[in-house]
Amino acid sequence: MSVVGRMAAAALAALIWGFPALAEDVTLTSRDKSIELTGTLLTFDGEFYRVDTEYGILTVDASGVTCDGPGCPSLGPYVAELTISGARNMGAVLFPALVEGFALRQGYALKREELRGIGTLYTLLEGNNGQELARVTIKQSTSSEGFADLLSQEADMVLSMRQASTRERSMARDAGLGDLRIARQSRVIALDALVPIVSPGNPVSRLSISQLAAIYAGKIKNWKELGGEDAPITPYMMDIEEGFSPVFMQDVISAQGVSLSDKVLFHPTSSALADAIARDPFGIAITTFTERGNGEVVELSGGCGFSVHASRASIKSEDYPLTMPMYLYLPERRLPLIGRELLDYLRTESAQFVTRRARFVDQALTGQPLRAQGDRFANAVTAAGSEIALEDLKGMVSALTGKERLSISFRFEGGSTRLDAPSRSNVALLAEALENGRFDGKRLSFIGFSDGQGDAAQNLTLSRKRAMRVKDLVMGELEAFNADRVTLLVEGFGEAMPMACDDSAWGRGVNRRVEIWLD
């Protein structure tokens, strides 16, 4: 059965039969005997019962009721069960490192067991007496399989290298799992990026997105067409359903309106791709920034001559066009306490340190001074024309002098004022930093930029509106914040500092952004 078919069957099964592991009847009675609920026990997390009743699925505080029936949990010590399923790229290294970091921070003892053909099982134990507290299973498969497991109630969290599809969101909503688009149910836990790599010594060091797509579509077949040697190009990529391949197919192949050539050679892992390039002087592979091996990374450019180099800084700020957020998706239900604590931990500086140690790009907020951003200002001068005068550029430089840019950006879905998925996650990150006093006594400027399409004056106005929109969203996320502690400002510079060429959809999307500057 296909993954989509499995998802549909699983969602239907969940609606008809409930959760197989705990599909037994219970009766919950309030302490004063005035209320009685009967239904099928779905989950119990040590604090709350989740029961499918004639009134729908209800969550009931265990401290206020007694439980009777074959489905009632034992009265022994509660052991939380968490299953995290999805992309092998995340489940093999990143999430295990985060679970181990969480256990260390909380003072839990940890036992690790490799499950052949499945992934990793962690058992968390109380450090003092060795009592078992939780079992965390990390299933390594694909993003699609992770969503299928969520729909079939076989997973509590999904690790995904891509956003949930429209079909997956719809099926999750129909199965009572909530809206996977909202920030409460999806977050970015780390960043990576797609990069083209070639053999060291290959003279081709820069490609446009359209040229890259043409190589993988079989339209460009010889390096001579790109300024290289007279030799045939051998394109490599990861198996089509694995890891980051669906992202490449969507953001490069489909976005450029081409189809994948049957000459592309596939490998099952990133390390296998790096090995292939090491052996093949005329090969090119699409892999990830964190697993590029000894291959030479090719810069991406546009028709206007701007190029963006993949670096930790450009990936963290999502200025690099093929930045790849690594998502964690959650159903709309209460997790066990230890699961909620794990989610809180993922936002901490400790978790960001662990992410860096695992060689992924973290989300810790860092600053970059104006003097370290020469390429951006060179692009601004290059792009200046009749609508953006030298005086406009001088005004922008004057306004930014003495400030540093934070490593966080906000971008918008195409043709919309709605933030894209990574930016919705960034709202929570910035709000948390404000509430924690990270910027007390500072001035924080929300500065908007636009693409170069249309009238420059209108773009200037639009960039300010976008900056105000982001500021309002961040303020709306704050719960215990004293506005006197930080000065929040809004500014817009329109199309004055492009990051990429406007001759492609991805270039325009990169240019439409809100940056955060600090002084």
mmCIF file of N, CA and C in Angstrom, residues 169-170 172-182 185 331-332:
data_model
loop_
_atom_site.group_PDB
_atom_site.id
_atom_site.type_symbol
_atom_site.label_atom_id
_atom_site.label_comp_id
_atom_site.label_asym_id
_atom_site.label_seq_id
_atom_site.Cartn_x
_atom_site.Cartn_y
_atom_site.Cartn_z
ATOM 1 N N ARG A 169 -2.335 17.910 5.945
ATOM 2 C CA ARG A 169 -3.010 18.820 6.878
ATOM 3 C C ARG A 169 -4.504 18.528 6.929
ATOM 4 N N SER A 170 -5.079 18.289 5.755
ATOM 5 C CA SER A 170 -6.519 18.022 5.702
ATOM 6 C C SER A 170 -6.864 16.729 6.431
ATOM 7 N N ALA A 172 -5.149 15.281 8.813
ATOM 8 C CA ALA A 172 -4.936 15.477 10.248
ATOM 9 C C ALA A 172 -6.116 16.203 10.877
ATOM 10 N N ARG A 173 -6.626 17.206 10.173
ATOM 11 C CA ARG A 173 -7.787 17.947 10.680
ATOM 12 C C ARG A 173 -9.002 17.028 10.774
ATOM 13 N N ASP A 174 -9.225 16.207 9.732
ATOM 14 C CA ASP A 174 -10.366 15.295 9.735
ATOM 15 C C ASP A 174 -10.251 14.237 10.833
ATOM 16 N N ALA A 175 -9.019 13.871 11.191
ATOM 17 C CA ALA A 175 -8.802 12.858 12.231
ATOM 18 C C ALA A 175 -8.798 13.456 13.632
ATOM 19 N N GLY A 176 -9.101 14.752 13.738
ATOM 20 C CA GLY A 176 -9.159 15.387 15.047
ATOM 21 C C GLY A 176 -7.806 15.722 15.636
ATOM 22 N N LEU A 177 -6.779 15.847 14.777
ATOM 23 C CA LEU A 177 -5.429 16.123 15.259
ATOM 24 C C LEU A 177 -5.065 17.606 15.176
ATOM 25 N N GLY A 178 -6.023 18.447 14.780
ATOM 26 C CA GLY A 178 -5.781 19.883 14.777
ATOM 27 C C GLY A 178 -5.245 20.405 13.454
ATOM 28 N N ASP A 179 -4.777 21.647 13.479
ATOM 29 C CA ASP A 179 -4.274 22.353 12.293
ATOM 30 C C ASP A 179 -2.754 22.363 12.328
ATOM 31 N N LEU A 180 -2.128 21.592 11.471
ATOM 32 C CA LEU A 180 -0.671 21.473 11.473
ATOM 33 C C LEU A 180 0.032 22.725 10.961
ATOM 34 N N ARG A 181 -0.732 23.730 10.544
ATOM 35 C CA ARG A 181 -0.101 24.971 10.072
ATOM 36 C C ARG A 181 0.201 25.935 11.211
ATOM 37 N N ILE A 182 -0.506 25.820 12.322
ATOM 38 C CA ILE A 182 -0.361 26.827 13.367
ATOM 39 C C ILE A 182 0.921 26.582 14.162
ATOM 40 N N GLN A 185 1.450 23.810 16.787
ATOM 41 C CA GLN A 185 1.573 22.414 16.354
ATOM 42 C C GLN A 185 2.731 22.171 15.394
ATOM 43 N N PRO A 331 0.458 16.728 17.273
ATOM 44 C CA PRO A 331 -1.005 16.713 17.200
ATOM 45 C C PRO A 331 -1.589 17.660 18.244
ATOM 46 N N GLU A 332 -2.853 17.988 18.069
ATOM 47 C CA GLU A 332 -3.527 18.873 19.029
ATOM 48 C C GLU A 332 -4.037 18.034 20.201
#
